[in-house]
mmCIF file of C-alpha atoms in Angstrom:
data_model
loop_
_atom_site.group_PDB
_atom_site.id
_atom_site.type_symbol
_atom_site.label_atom_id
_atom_site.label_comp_id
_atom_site.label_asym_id
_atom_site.label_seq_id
_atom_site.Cartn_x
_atom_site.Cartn_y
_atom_site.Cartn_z
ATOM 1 C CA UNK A 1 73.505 79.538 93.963
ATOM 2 C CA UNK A 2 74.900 76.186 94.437
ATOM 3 C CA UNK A 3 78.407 76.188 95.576
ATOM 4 C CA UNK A 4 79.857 74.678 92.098
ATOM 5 C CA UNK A 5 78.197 77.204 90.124
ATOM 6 C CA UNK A 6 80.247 80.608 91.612
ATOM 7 C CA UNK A 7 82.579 82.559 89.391
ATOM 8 C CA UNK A 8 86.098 81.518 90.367
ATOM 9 C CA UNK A 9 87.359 83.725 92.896
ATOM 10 C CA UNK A 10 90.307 84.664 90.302
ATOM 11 C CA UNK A 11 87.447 86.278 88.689
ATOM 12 C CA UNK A 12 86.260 88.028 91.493
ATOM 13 C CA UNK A 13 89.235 89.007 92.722
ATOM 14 C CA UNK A 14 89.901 90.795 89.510
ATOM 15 C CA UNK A 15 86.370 92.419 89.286
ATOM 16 C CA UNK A 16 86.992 93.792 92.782
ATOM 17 C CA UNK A 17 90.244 95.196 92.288
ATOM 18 C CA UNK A 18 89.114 97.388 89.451
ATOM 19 C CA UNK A 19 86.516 98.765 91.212
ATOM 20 C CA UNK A 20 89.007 98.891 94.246
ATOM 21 C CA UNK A 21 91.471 101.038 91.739
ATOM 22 C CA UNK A 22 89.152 103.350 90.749
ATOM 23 C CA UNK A 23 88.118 104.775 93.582
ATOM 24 C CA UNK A 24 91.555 105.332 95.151
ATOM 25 C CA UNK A 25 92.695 107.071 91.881
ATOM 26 C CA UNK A 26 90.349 108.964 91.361
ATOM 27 C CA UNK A 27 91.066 110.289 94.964
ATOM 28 C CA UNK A 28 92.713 113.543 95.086
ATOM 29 C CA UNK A 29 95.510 114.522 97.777
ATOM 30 C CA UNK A 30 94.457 117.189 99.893
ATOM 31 C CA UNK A 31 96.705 119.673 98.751
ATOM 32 C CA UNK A 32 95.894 118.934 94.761
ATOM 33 C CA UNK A 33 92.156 119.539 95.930
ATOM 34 C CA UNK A 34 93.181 122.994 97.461
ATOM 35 C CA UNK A 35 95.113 123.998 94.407
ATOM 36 C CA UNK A 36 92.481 122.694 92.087
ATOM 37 C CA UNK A 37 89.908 124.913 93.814
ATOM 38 C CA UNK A 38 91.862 127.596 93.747
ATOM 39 C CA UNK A 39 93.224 127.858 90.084
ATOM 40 C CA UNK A 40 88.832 126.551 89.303
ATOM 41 C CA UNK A 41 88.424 130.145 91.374
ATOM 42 C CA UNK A 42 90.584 131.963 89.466
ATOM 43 C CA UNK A 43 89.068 130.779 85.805
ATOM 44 C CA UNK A 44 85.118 131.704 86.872
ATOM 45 C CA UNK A 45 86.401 134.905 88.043
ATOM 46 C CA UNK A 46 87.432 135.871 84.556
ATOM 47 C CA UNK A 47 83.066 135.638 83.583
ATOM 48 C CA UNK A 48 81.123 135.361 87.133
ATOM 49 C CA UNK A 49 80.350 137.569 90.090
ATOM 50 C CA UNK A 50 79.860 134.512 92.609
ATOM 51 C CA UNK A 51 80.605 134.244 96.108
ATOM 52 C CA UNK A 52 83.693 131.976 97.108
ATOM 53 C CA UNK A 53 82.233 130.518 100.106
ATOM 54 C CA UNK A 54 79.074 129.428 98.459
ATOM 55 C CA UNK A 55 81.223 127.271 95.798
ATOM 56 C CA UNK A 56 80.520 123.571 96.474
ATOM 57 C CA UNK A 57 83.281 121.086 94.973
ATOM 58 C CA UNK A 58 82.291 117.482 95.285
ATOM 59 C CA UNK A 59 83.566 113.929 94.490
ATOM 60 C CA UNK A 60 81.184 111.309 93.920
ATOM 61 C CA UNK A 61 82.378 107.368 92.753
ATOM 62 C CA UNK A 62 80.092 104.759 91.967
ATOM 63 C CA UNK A 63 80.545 101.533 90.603
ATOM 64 C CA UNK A 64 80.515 102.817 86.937
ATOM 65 C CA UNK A 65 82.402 105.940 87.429
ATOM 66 C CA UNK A 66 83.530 109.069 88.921
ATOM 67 C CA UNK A 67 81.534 112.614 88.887
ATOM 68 C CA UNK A 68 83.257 115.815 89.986
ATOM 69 C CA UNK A 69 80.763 118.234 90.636
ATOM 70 C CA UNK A 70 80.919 122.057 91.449
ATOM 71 C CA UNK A 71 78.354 123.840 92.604
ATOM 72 C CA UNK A 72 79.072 127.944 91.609
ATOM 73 C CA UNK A 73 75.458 130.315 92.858
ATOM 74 C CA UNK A 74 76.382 132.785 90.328
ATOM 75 C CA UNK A 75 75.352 136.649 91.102
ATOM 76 C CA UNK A 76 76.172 138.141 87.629
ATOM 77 C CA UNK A 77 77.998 137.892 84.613
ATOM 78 C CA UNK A 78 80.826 139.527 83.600
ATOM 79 C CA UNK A 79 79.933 141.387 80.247
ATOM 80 C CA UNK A 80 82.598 143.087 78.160
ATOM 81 C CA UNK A 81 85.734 141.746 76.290
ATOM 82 C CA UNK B 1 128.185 105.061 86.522
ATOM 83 C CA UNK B 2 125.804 102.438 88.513
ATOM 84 C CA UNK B 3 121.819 102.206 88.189
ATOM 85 C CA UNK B 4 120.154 102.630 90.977
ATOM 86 C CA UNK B 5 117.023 100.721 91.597
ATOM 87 C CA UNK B 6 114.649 100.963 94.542
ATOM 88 C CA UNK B 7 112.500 97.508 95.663
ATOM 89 C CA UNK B 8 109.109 97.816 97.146
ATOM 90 C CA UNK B 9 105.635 97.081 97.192
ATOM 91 C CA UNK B 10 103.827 99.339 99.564
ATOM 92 C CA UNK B 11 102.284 96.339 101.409
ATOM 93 C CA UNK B 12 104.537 94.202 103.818
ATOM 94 C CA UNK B 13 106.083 90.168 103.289
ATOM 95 C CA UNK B 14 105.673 90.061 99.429
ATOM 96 C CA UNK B 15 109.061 89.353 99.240
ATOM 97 C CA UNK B 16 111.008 92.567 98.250
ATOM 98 C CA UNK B 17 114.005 91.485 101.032
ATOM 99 C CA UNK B 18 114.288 88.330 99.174
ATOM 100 C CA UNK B 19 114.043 90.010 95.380
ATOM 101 C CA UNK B 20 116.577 92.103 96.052
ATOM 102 C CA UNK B 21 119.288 89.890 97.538
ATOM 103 C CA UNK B 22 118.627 86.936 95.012
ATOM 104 C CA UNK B 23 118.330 89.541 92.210
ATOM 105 C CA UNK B 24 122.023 91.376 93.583
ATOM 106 C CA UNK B 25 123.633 88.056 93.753
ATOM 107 C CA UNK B 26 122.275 86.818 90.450
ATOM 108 C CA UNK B 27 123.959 90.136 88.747
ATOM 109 C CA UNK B 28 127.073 89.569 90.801
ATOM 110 C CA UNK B 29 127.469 85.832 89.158
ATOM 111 C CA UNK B 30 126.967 87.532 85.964
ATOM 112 C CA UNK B 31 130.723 89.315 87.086
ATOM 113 C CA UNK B 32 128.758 92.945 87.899
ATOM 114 C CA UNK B 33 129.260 94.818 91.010
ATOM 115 C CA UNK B 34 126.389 94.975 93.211
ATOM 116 C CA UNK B 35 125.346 96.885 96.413
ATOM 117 C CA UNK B 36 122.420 95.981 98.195
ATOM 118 C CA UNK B 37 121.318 98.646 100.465
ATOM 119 C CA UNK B 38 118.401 97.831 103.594
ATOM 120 C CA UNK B 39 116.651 100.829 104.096
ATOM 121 C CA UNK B 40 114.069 99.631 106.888
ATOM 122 C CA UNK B 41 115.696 101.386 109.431
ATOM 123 C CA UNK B 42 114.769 99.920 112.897
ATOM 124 C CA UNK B 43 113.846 96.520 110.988
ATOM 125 C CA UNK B 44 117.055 95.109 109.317
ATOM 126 C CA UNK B 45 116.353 91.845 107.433
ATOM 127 C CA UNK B 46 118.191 91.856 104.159
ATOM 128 C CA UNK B 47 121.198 90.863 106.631
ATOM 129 C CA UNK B 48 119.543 87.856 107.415
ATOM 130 C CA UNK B 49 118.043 86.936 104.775
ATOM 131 C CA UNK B 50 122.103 86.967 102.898
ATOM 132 C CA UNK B 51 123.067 85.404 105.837
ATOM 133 C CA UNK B 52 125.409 88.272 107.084
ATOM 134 C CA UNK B 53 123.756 88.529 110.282
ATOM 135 C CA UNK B 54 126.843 87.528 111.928
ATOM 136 C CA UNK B 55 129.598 89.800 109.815
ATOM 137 C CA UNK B 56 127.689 93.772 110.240
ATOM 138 C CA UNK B 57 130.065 95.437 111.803
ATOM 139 C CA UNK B 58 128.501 99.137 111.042
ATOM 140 C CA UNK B 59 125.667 100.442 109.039
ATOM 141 C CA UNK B 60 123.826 103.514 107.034
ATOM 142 C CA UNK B 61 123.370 105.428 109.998
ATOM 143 C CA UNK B 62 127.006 105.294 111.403
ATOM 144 C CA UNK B 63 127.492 106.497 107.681
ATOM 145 C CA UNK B 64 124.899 109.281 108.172
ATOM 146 C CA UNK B 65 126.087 110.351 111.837
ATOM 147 C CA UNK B 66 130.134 110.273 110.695
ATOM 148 C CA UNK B 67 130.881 107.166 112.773
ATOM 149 C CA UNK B 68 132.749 105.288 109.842
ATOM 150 C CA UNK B 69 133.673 105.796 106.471
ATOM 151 C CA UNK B 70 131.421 104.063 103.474
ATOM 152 C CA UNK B 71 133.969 101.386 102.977
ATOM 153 C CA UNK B 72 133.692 100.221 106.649
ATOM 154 C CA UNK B 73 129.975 99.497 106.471
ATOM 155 C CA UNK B 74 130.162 97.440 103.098
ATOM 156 C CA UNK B 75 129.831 93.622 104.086
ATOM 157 C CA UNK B 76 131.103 91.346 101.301
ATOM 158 C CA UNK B 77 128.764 88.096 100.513
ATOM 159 C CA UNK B 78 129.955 84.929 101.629
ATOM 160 C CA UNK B 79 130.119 83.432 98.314
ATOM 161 C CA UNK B 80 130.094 86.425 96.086
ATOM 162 C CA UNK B 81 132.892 88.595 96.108
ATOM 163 C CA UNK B 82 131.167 91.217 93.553
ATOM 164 C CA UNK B 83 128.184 91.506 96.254
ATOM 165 C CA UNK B 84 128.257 93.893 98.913
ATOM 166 C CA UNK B 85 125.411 94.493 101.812
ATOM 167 C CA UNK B 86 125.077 98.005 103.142
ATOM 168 C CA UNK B 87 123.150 96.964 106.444
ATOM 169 C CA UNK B 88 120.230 99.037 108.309
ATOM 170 C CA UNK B 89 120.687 100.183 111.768
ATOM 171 C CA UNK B 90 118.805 97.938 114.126
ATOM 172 C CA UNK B 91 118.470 100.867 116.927
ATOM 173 C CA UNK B 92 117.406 104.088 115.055
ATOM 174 C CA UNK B 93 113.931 104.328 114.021
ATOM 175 C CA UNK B 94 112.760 105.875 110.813
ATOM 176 C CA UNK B 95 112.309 109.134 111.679
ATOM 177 C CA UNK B 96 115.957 109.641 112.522
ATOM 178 C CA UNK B 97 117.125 109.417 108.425
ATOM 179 C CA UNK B 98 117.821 112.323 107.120
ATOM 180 C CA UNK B 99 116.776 111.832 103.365
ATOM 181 C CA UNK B 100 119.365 114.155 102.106
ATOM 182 C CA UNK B 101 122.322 111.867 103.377
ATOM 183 C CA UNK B 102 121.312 109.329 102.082
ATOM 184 C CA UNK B 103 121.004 110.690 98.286
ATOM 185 C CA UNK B 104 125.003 111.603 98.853
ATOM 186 C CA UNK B 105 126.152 108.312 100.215
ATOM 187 C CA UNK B 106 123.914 106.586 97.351
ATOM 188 C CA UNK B 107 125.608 108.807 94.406
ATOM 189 C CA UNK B 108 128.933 108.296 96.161
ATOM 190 C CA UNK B 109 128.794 104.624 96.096
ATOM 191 C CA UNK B 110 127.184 104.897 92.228
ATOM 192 C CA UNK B 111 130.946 105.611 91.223
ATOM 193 C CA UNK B 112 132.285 102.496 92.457
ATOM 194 C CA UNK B 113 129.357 99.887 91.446
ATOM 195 C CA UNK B 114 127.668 98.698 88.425
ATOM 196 C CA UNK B 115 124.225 98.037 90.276
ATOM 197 C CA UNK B 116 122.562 99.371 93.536
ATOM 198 C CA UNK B 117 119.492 97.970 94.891
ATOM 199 C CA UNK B 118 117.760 99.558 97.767
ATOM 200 C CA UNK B 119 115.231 97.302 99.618
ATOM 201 C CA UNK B 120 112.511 99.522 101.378
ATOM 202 C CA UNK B 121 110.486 99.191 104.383
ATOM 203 C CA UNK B 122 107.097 98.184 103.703
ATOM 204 C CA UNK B 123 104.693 101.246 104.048
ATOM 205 C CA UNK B 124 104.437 104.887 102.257
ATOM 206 C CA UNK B 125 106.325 106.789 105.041
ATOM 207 C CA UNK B 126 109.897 108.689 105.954
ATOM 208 C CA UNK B 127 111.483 104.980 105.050
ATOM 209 C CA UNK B 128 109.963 104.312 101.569
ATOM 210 C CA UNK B 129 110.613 108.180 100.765
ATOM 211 C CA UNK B 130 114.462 107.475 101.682
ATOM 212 C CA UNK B 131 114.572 104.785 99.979
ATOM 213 C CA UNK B 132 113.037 106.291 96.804
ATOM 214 C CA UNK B 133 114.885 109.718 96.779
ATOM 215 C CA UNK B 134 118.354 108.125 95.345
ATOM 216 C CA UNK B 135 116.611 106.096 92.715
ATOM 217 C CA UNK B 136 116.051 106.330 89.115
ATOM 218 C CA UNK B 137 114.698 103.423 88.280
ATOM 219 C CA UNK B 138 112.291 101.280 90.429
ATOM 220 C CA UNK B 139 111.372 97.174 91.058
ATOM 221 C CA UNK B 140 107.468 97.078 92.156
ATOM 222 C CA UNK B 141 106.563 93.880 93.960
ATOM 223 C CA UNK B 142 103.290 92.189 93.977
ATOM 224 C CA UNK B 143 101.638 89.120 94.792
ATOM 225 C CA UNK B 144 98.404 87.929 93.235
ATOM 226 C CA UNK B 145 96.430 89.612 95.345
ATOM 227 C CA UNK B 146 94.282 91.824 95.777
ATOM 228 C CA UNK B 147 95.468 93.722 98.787
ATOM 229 C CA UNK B 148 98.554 93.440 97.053
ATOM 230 C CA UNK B 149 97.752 94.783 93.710
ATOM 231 C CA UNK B 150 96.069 97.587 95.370
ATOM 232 C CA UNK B 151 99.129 98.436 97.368
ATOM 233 C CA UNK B 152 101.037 98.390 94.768
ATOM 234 C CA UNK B 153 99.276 100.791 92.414
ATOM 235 C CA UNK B 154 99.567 103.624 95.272
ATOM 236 C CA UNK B 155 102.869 103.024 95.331
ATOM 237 C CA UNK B 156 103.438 103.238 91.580
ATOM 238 C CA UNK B 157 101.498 106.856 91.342
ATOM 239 C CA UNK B 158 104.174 107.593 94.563
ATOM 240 C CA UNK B 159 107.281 106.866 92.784
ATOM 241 C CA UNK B 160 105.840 108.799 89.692
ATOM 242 C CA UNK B 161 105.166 111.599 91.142
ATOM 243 C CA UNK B 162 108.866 111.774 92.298
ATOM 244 C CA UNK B 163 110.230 111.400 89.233
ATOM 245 C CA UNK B 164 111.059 107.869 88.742
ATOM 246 C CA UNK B 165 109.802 107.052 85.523
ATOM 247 C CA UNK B 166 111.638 103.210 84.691
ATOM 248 C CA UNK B 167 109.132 101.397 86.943
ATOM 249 C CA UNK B 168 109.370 97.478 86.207
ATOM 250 C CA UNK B 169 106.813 94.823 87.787
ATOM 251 C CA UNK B 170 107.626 91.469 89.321
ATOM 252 C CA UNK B 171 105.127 89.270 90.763
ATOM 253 C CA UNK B 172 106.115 87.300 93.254
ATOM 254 C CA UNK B 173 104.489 84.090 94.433
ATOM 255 C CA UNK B 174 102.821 82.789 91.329
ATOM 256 C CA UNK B 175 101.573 79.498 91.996
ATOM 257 C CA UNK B 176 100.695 78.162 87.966
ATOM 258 C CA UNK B 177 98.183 75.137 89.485
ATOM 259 C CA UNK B 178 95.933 78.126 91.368
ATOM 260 C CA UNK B 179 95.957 80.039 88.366
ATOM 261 C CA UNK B 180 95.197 77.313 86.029
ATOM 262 C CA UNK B 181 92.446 76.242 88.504
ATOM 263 C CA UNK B 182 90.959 79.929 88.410
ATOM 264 C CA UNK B 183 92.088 80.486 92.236
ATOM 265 C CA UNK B 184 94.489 82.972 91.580
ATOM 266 C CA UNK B 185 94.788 86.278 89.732
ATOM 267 C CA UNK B 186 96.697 85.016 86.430
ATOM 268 C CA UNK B 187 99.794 87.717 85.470
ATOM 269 C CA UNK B 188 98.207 89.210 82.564
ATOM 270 C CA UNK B 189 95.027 90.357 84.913
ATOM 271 C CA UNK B 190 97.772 92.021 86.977
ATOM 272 C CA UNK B 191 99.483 93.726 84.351
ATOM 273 C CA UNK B 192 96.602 94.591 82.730
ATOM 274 C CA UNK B 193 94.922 96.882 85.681
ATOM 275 C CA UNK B 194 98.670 98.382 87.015
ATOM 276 C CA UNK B 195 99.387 99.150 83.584
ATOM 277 C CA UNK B 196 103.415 98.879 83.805
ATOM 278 C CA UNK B 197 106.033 96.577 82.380
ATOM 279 C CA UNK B 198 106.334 93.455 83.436
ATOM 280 C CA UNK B 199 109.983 92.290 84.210
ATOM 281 C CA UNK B 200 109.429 88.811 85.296
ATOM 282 C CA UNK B 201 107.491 86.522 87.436
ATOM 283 C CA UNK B 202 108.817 84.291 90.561
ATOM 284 C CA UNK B 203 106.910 81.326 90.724
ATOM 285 C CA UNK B 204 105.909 80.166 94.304
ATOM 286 C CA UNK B 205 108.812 77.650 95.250
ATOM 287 C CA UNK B 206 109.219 75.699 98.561
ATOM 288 C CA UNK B 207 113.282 76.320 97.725
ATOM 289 C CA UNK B 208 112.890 79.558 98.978
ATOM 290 C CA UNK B 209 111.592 79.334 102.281
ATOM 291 C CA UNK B 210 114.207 76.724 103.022
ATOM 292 C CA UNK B 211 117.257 78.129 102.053
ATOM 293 C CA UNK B 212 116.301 81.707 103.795
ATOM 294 C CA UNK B 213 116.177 79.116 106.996
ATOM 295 C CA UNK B 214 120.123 78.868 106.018
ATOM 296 C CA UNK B 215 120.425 81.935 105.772
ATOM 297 C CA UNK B 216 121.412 81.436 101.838
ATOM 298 C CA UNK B 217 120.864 83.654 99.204
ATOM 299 C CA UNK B 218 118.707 80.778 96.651
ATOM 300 C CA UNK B 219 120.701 81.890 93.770
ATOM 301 C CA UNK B 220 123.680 80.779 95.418
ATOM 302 C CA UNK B 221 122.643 77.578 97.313
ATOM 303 C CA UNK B 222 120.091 75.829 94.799
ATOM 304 C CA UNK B 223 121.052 75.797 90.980
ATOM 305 C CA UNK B 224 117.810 75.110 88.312
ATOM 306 C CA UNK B 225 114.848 75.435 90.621
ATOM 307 C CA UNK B 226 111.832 77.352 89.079
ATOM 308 C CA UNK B 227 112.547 80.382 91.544
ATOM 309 C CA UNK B 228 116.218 80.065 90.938
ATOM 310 C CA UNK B 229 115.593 80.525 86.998
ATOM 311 C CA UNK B 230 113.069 83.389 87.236
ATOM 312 C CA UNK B 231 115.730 85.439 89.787
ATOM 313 C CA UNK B 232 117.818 84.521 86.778
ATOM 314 C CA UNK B 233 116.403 86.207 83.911
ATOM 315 C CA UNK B 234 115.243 88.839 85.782
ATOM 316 C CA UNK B 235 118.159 89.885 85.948
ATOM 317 C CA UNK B 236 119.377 89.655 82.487
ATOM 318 C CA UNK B 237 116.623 91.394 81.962
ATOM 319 C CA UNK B 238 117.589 94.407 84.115
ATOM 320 C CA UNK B 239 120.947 94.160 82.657
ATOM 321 C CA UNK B 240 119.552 94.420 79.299
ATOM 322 C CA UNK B 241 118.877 90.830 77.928
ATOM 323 C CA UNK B 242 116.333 89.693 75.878
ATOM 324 C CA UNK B 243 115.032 86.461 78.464
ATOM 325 C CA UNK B 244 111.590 85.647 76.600
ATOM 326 C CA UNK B 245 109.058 84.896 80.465
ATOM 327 C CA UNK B 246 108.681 81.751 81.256
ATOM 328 C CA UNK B 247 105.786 80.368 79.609
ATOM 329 C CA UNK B 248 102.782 80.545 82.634
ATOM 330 C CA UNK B 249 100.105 80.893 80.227
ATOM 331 C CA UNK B 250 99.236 77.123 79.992
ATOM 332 C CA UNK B 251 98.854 74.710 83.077
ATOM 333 C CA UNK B 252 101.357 71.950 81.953
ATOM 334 C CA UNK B 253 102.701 71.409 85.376
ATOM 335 C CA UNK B 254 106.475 71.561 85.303
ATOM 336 C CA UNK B 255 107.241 71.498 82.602
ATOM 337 C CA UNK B 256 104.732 74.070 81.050
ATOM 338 C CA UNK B 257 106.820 76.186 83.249
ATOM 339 C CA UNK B 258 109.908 75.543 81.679
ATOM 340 C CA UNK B 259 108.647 75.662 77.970
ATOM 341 C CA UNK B 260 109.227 78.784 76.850
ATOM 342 C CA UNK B 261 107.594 80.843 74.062
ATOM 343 C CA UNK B 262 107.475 80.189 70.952
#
């Protein structure tokens, strides 16, 4: 592309700042992750048998958005009430 | 009781040293009583940049560590006598605030002024924290950048997350021909992606840099320049004016930027 045919860099500079912004928002402090796990714990224990170490929590950004992901091997569920 | 404001940016040399003093004398010449307080401990430069360099006889930390009383520390501005600097030690670092001080001497001093403006250190650490804690309301700095921007959208979930929910934008350095040309970001791109009020915009202004050399508060030394005015009705605004912004939103040169809306 010749050099009088680029997007002007205001544009660009605005295109990369939103995709700058969303991935540090959507980045959680350590200690909100913790917390998060734990109260996430405390809800599938009310209707799964699972094992907490095998519980995979994961953040994934791309340019179009952000996936939270959680991985729960579930032994059995919790029948009754 | 005053209104406490805190100035910053997250990202260093934006221009939150010089916002604050030309925004604290602009509120003094409209008769209120202003402190401006440095908080980057270790770094002092709102004394400088008032030109009180020569007059700072004590500062917050003496305060802190019982060395002198509040009063003693105040230095009155050369031309203002409703302006008052509370300067930063130049020997302690950081680390050596303790927060909780700082919070009393700040609602101590609220009695006595009608406006308090504390300039933070650039950064997220122990001096931005201090320099938050007393404050209610909060001044975010940016440039049309992006390293700016960025910068100062951490800083804005920061300050929210401590309770300061009156958070007011000002961009700094706005330079109408770049934005006109589609070199710079133009305001409403900034607002637009940090998503808080906008309280004015400084255009960029050769006036500035010279009468910092001078060691002048702008307000005080040049009367009408583009800078001058925006320092201006920013603060009107903060004291509760309706100032419509200066019109950026068409590239008329100078005076596009005096034109205002409507």
């Amino acid at each position: 592309m010749s050099w009088f045919h680029r997007n002007p860099s205001s544009d660009v500079a605005k295109e990369r700042l939103k995709l700058i912004l969303v991935q540090d928002r959507s980045l959680l402090p350590n200690d909100q992750f913790e917390r998060m796990k734990g109260e996430l714990i405390n809800v599938l224990n009310g209707y799964f048998e699972f094992n907490r170490s095998e519980i995979r929590l994961n953040i994934q950004r791309n340019v179009q958005k952000t996936v939270f992901e959680a991985t729960v091997p579930v032994i059995s569920v919790k029948r009754g009430k | 009781m005053g209104r406490t404001f805190v100035v910053t940016a997250g990202k260093g040399g934006v221009g939150k040293t010089t916002v604050t003093a030309n925004i604290g004398a602009s509120l003094a010449k409209l008769g209120k009583k202003v402190v401006v307080v440095d908080m980057d401990i270790g770094l002092r430069n709102l004394d400088v940049v008032m030109g009180l360099e020569n007059r700072v006889v004590y500062n917050i930390m003496d305060i802190i560590d019982g060395r002198c009383k509040i009063n003693q520390a105040l230095v009155k501005d050369k031309h203002l006598n409703s302006l008052f600097l509370l300067p930063a030690s130049q020997v302690h670092t950081k680390d050596d605030i303790d927060i909780d001080k700082v919070v009393d001497i700040i609602s101590t001093i609220e009695g006595s002024f009608d406006y308090i403006f504390l300039d933070s250190p650039a950064g997220i650490e122990k001096g931005f924290e201090s320099a938050v804690a007393p404050a209610s309301e909060a001044l975010i700095i940016a440039t049309p950048d992006v390293s700016s921007v960025r910068d100062a959208d951490r800083v804005i979930g920061l300050i929210e997350n401590r309770g300061v929910t009156d958070i007011s934008l000002i961009i700094n350095r706005y330079d109408v021909n770049m934005v006109g040309k589609k070199k710079m970001l133009d305001f409403g791109s900034v607002v637009e992606v940090l998503g808080i009020d906008l309280i004015g915009i400084i255009p960029e202004d050769k006036v500035v840099i010279d009468s910092t050399n001078r060691g002048e508060i702008l307000v005080s030394y040049v009367n009408g320049s583009p800078a001058t005015k925006a320092f201006e009705n920013i603060a009107k605004r903060v004291n509760g004016e309706e100032i419509p912004l200066m019109d950026f939103t068409q590239n008329r040169g100078l005076f596009g930027i005096f034109r205002r809306r409507r």
